[in-house]
Amino acid sequence: MTCNRLMPAMGVPFARHLRVALALGVAGAVLSGCGGGSMFGSSSDSSPSIGSRFSQIFGSKSQAVGEAAPPPVDNELSCPPVSIRAGAATYAVAAAGKQPIGNDLRFQATITRTARDCTKTGDQITARIGIQGRVIAGPAGNPPTVEIPLRVAVVQGGVQEKTIATKVYRTTVSMADGDSVPFSLVAEDMVYPVPQGADGDSYIFYIGFDPQALTPEPKPKAARKKK
């Protein structure tokens, strides 16, 4: 069973496990800062170069979750801000038939950093959205690999939101390197029409985990033959 909500009742064993994992993450960030590299420089994704690709594309133009995006420079095209969709900030998976809380939690993924840039070609805008995060193993144990489903959407905000474009992306994370493993994904093919007038001021890039994307679509029922 999956759940993409924050779980307040993790239980004492997992809380201790989580504190240790986060401490390791902070230590890794400090060491990477001393070496001039990135905490996410090496990726646990099935593609070993995707973490470095995040850095190659966005450089220092990324922000931690909750931070304001850096302003555009020179003639750089301004992009909508990136925001995590409410209720989609975490992805928690439990042992079969269990709820993802306490000792039944197998793993939990969170988003920690984002980035974006935009290119205008004619009447279309192509956006590249970078997402970095971390997968932490739970007390119930984790599989050798974890598939992370993420949805990226271009939305026009307002009283009634309007979805302009949306797409699901998946990345596979190897858990062989430890109980707290970073992941990285760059969505490079989000294309949408250039907004009219001031409409673009209300555009948002919404991101978040989408467990439903891992569920196969039901096969259509065969039509019954008339007797």
CSV table of C-alpha atoms in Angstrom, one decimal:
chain,number,residue,atom,x,y,z
A,1,MET,CA,0.0,0.0,0.0
A,2,THR,CA,1.2,3.5,-0.8
A,3,CYS,CA,0.6,6.9,0.7
A,4,ASN,CA,1.8,10.3,-0.3
A,5,ARG,CA,1.1,12.2,2.9
A,6,LEU,CA,3.3,13.1,5.8
A,7,MET,CA,3.0,10.5,8.5
A,8,PRO,CA,3.1,12.0,12.0
A,9,ALA,CA,3.0,8.7,13.9
A,10,MET,CA,6.2,7.1,12.7
A,11,GLY,CA,6.9,5.2,15.9
A,12,VAL,CA,9.9,5.3,18.1
A,13,PRO,CA,12.1,2.8,16.1
A,14,PHE,CA,11.6,4.7,12.9
A,15,ALA,CA,12.0,8.1,14.5
A,16,ARG,CA,15.4,7.0,15.8
A,17,HIS,CA,16.2,5.6,12.4
A,18,LEU,CA,15.2,8.8,10.7
A,19,ARG,CA,17.3,11.0,13.0
A,20,VAL,CA,20.4,8.9,12.2
A,21,ALA,CA,19.7,9.1,8.4
A,22,LEU,CA,19.2,12.9,8.5
A,23,ALA,CA,22.4,13.3,10.5
A,24,LEU,CA,24.3,11.4,7.8
A,25,GLY,CA,22.7,13.6,5.2
A,26,VAL,CA,23.8,16.7,7.0
A,27,ALA,CA,27.3,15.4,7.4
A,28,GLY,CA,27.4,14.6,3.7
A,29,ALA,CA,26.4,18.1,2.9
A,30,VAL,CA,29.1,19.6,5.0
A,31,LEU,CA,31.8,17.3,3.5
A,32,SER,CA,30.6,18.2,0.0
A,33,GLY,CA,30.8,21.8,0.8
A,34,CYS,CA,34.4,21.4,1.9
A,35,GLY,CA,35.3,19.6,-1.3
A,36,GLY,CA,33.5,22.1,-3.6
A,37,GLY,CA,31.1,19.4,-4.8
A,38,SER,CA,27.4,18.7,-4.5
A,39,MET,CA,25.6,16.6,-2.0
A,40,PHE,CA,23.8,15.1,-5.0
A,41,GLY,CA,26.9,14.9,-7.3
A,42,SER,CA,26.6,11.2,-7.6
A,43,SER,CA,23.2,9.8,-8.3
A,44,SER,CA,21.6,6.6,-7.0
A,45,ASP,CA,19.4,6.6,-10.1
A,46,SER,CA,19.6,3.9,-12.7
A,47,SER,CA,21.5,6.4,-14.8
A,48,PRO,CA,24.7,7.3,-12.9
A,49,SER,CA,25.1,10.6,-14.7
A,50,ILE,CA,21.7,12.1,-13.9
A,51,GLY,CA,22.8,13.7,-10.6
A,52,SER,CA,25.7,15.5,-12.3
A,53,ARG,CA,23.3,16.4,-15.1
A,54,PHE,CA,21.2,18.4,-12.6
A,55,SER,CA,24.3,20.4,-11.7
A,56,GLN,CA,25.4,20.8,-15.3
A,57,ILE,CA,22.0,22.2,-16.4
A,58,PHE,CA,21.1,24.4,-13.4
A,59,GLY,CA,24.5,25.0,-11.7
A,60,SER,CA,23.8,27.3,-8.7
A,61,LYS,CA,20.3,28.2,-10.0
A,62,SER,CA,18.4,25.9,-7.7
A,63,GLN,CA,16.8,26.3,-4.3
A,64,ALA,CA,15.9,24.2,-1.3
A,65,VAL,CA,12.3,23.4,-0.7
A,66,GLY,CA,10.7,26.6,0.8
A,67,GLU,CA,13.4,29.0,-0.6
A,68,ALA,CA,12.6,31.6,-3.1
A,69,ALA,CA,14.0,31.0,-6.6
A,70,PRO,CA,16.9,33.2,-7.8
A,71,PRO,CA,15.8,36.0,-10.1
A,72,PRO,CA,16.5,35.7,-13.9
A,73,VAL,CA,19.8,37.2,-15.1
A,74,ASP,CA,20.7,39.1,-18.3
A,75,ASN,CA,18.2,38.1,-21.0
A,76,GLU,CA,17.2,34.9,-19.4
A,77,LEU,CA,13.5,34.0,-19.9
A,78,SER,CA,11.6,34.2,-16.6
A,79,CYS,CA,10.0,30.9,-15.5
A,80,PRO,CA,7.0,30.2,-13.3
A,81,PRO,CA,7.9,29.3,-9.7
A,82,VAL,CA,8.1,25.7,-8.6
A,83,SER,CA,5.8,24.5,-5.8
A,84,ILE,CA,5.1,21.1,-4.3
A,85,ARG,CA,1.5,20.2,-4.6
A,86,ALA,CA,-0.3,20.0,-1.2
A,87,GLY,CA,-0.4,16.4,-0.1
A,88,ALA,CA,2.3,15.2,-2.5
A,89,ALA,CA,5.4,16.1,-0.6
A,90,THR,CA,6.3,12.6,0.5
A,91,TYR,CA,5.9,9.1,-0.8
A,92,ALA,CA,5.7,6.4,1.8
A,93,VAL,CA,5.4,2.6,1.1
A,94,ALA,CA,4.5,-0.1,3.6
A,95,ALA,CA,4.8,-3.8,3.8
A,96,ALA,CA,2.1,-5.7,1.9
A,97,GLY,CA,-1.3,-5.2,3.5
A,98,LYS,CA,-0.1,-2.6,6.0
A,99,GLN,CA,-0.2,1.1,6.5
A,100,PRO,CA,3.0,3.1,6.0
A,101,ILE,CA,3.5,4.0,9.6
A,102,GLY,CA,5.7,2.9,12.5
A,103,ASN,CA,7.4,-0.5,12.1
A,104,ASP,CA,5.4,-1.3,8.9
A,105,LEU,CA,7.1,1.4,6.8
A,106,ARG,CA,9.4,0.1,4.1
A,107,PHE,CA,10.7,3.4,2.8
A,108,GLN,CA,9.8,7.1,2.5
A,109,ALA,CA,10.9,9.5,-0.2
A,110,THR,CA,10.9,13.3,0.1
A,111,ILE,CA,11.7,16.2,-2.2
A,112,THR,CA,14.5,18.5,-1.0
A,113,ARG,CA,15.6,20.8,-3.8
A,114,THR,CA,14.2,22.1,-7.1
A,115,ALA,CA,15.3,24.1,-10.2
A,116,ARG,CA,13.9,25.2,-13.5
A,117,ASP,CA,14.6,27.1,-16.7
A,118,CYS,CA,12.6,28.0,-19.7
A,119,THR,CA,13.3,28.5,-23.4
A,120,LYS,CA,10.9,30.2,-25.8
A,121,THR,CA,10.6,28.9,-29.4
A,122,GLY,CA,8.0,30.6,-31.5
A,123,ASP,CA,4.7,30.3,-29.6
A,124,GLN,CA,5.9,27.5,-27.4
A,125,ILE,CA,7.9,27.3,-24.1
A,126,THR,CA,10.0,24.3,-23.2
A,127,ALA,CA,10.7,24.0,-19.5
A,128,ARG,CA,13.3,21.9,-17.8
A,129,ILE,CA,12.4,21.0,-14.2
A,130,GLY,CA,15.0,19.6,-11.8
A,131,ILE,CA,14.0,17.7,-8.7
A,132,GLN,CA,16.3,16.3,-6.1
A,133,GLY,CA,15.3,14.3,-3.0
A,134,ARG,CA,16.1,11.5,-0.7
A,135,VAL,CA,14.8,8.0,0.0
A,136,ILE,CA,15.1,6.7,3.6
A,137,ALA,CA,14.6,3.1,4.5
A,138,GLY,CA,12.1,2.2,7.1
A,139,PRO,CA,12.0,-0.5,9.8
A,140,ALA,CA,10.2,-3.0,7.6
A,141,GLY,CA,13.2,-3.0,5.2
A,142,ASN,CA,13.5,-1.8,1.6
A,143,PRO,CA,13.8,-3.5,-1.7
A,144,PRO,CA,17.1,-3.4,-3.7
A,145,THR,CA,15.6,-0.7,-5.9
A,146,VAL,CA,12.8,1.8,-5.5
A,147,GLU,CA,10.8,3.3,-8.3
A,148,ILE,CA,9.9,6.9,-7.7
A,149,PRO,CA,6.8,8.3,-9.5
A,150,LEU,CA,6.8,12.1,-9.9
A,151,ARG,CA,4.3,14.4,-11.6
A,152,VAL,CA,5.1,17.8,-13.1
A,153,ALA,CA,2.3,20.1,-14.2
A,154,VAL,CA,2.0,23.6,-15.5
A,155,VAL,CA,-1.0,25.2,-13.8
A,156,GLN,CA,-2.6,28.6,-14.2
A,157,GLY,CA,-3.5,29.6,-10.6
A,158,GLY,CA,-6.6,31.5,-9.6
A,159,VAL,CA,-10.1,30.9,-8.1
A,160,GLN,CA,-10.4,28.0,-10.5
A,161,GLU,CA,-7.1,26.5,-11.4
A,162,LYS,CA,-6.5,25.5,-15.0
A,163,THR,CA,-4.0,22.7,-15.9
A,164,ILE,CA,-2.0,23.8,-19.0
A,165,ALA,CA,0.2,20.7,-19.3
A,166,THR,CA,1.0,17.7,-17.1
A,167,LYS,CA,3.3,14.7,-17.3
A,168,VAL,CA,4.5,11.8,-15.1
A,169,TYR,CA,8.1,10.9,-14.8
A,170,ARG,CA,9.7,7.9,-13.1
A,171,THR,CA,13.2,7.3,-11.7
A,172,THR,CA,14.7,4.2,-10.2
A,173,VAL,CA,16.8,4.5,-7.1
A,174,SER,CA,19.2,1.8,-6.0
A,175,MET,CA,19.2,1.3,-2.2
A,176,ALA,CA,22.4,-0.7,-2.2
A,177,ASP,CA,24.4,2.3,-1.0
A,178,GLY,CA,22.7,2.6,2.4
A,179,ASP,CA,19.6,3.5,4.3
A,180,SER,CA,19.5,7.1,3.2
A,181,VAL,CA,20.0,7.6,-0.5
A,182,PRO,CA,19.7,10.7,-2.7
A,183,PHE,CA,17.8,10.8,-6.0
A,184,SER,CA,17.7,13.2,-8.8
A,185,LEU,CA,15.5,13.7,-11.9
A,186,VAL,CA,15.5,16.3,-14.7
A,187,ALA,CA,12.3,16.6,-16.7
A,188,GLU,CA,13.4,18.2,-20.0
A,189,ASP,CA,10.3,18.0,-22.2
A,190,MET,CA,7.6,20.0,-20.5
A,191,VAL,CA,6.2,22.1,-23.4
A,192,TYR,CA,3.3,24.5,-23.2
A,193,PRO,CA,1.9,27.5,-25.2
A,194,VAL,CA,3.3,31.0,-24.5
A,195,PRO,CA,0.7,32.5,-22.1
A,196,GLN,CA,-1.3,35.5,-23.3
A,197,GLY,CA,-0.7,38.9,-21.8
A,198,ALA,CA,-0.3,38.9,-18.0
A,199,ASP,CA,-1.7,35.3,-17.7
A,200,GLY,CA,1.9,34.0,-17.3
A,201,ASP,CA,2.1,35.9,-14.0
A,202,SER,CA,-0.2,33.3,-12.4
A,203,TYR,CA,1.5,30.2,-13.9
A,204,ILE,CA,3.0,27.7,-11.4
A,205,PHE,CA,5.1,24.5,-11.9
A,206,TYR,CA,3.5,22.0,-9.5
A,207,ILE,CA,5.5,18.9,-8.7
A,208,GLY,CA,4.9,16.0,-6.4
A,209,PHE,CA,4.8,12.3,-5.9
A,210,ASP,CA,2.1,10.5,-7.8
A,211,PRO,CA,1.8,6.8,-6.6
A,212,GLN,CA,-1.2,6.3,-8.9
A,213,ALA,CA,1.2,6.5,-11.9
A,214,LEU,CA,2.6,3.1,-10.9
A,215,THR,CA,-0.8,1.4,-11.0
A,216,PRO,CA,-1.5,-0.1,-14.4
A,217,GLU,CA,-4.6,1.1,-16.1
A,218,PRO,CA,-7.4,-1.4,-16.0
A,219,LYS,CA,-8.0,-3.3,-19.2
A,220,PRO,CA,-11.3,-2.5,-21.0
A,221,LYS,CA,-14.0,-5.1,-20.5
A,222,ALA,CA,-14.8,-7.1,-23.6
A,223,ALA,CA,-18.2,-6.4,-25.0
A,224,ARG,CA,-20.7,-9.1,-24.4
A,225,LYS,CA,-21.9,-10.9,-27.4
A,226,LYS,CA,-25.6,-10.8,-28.0
A,227,LYS,CA,-27.3,-14.2,-28.2
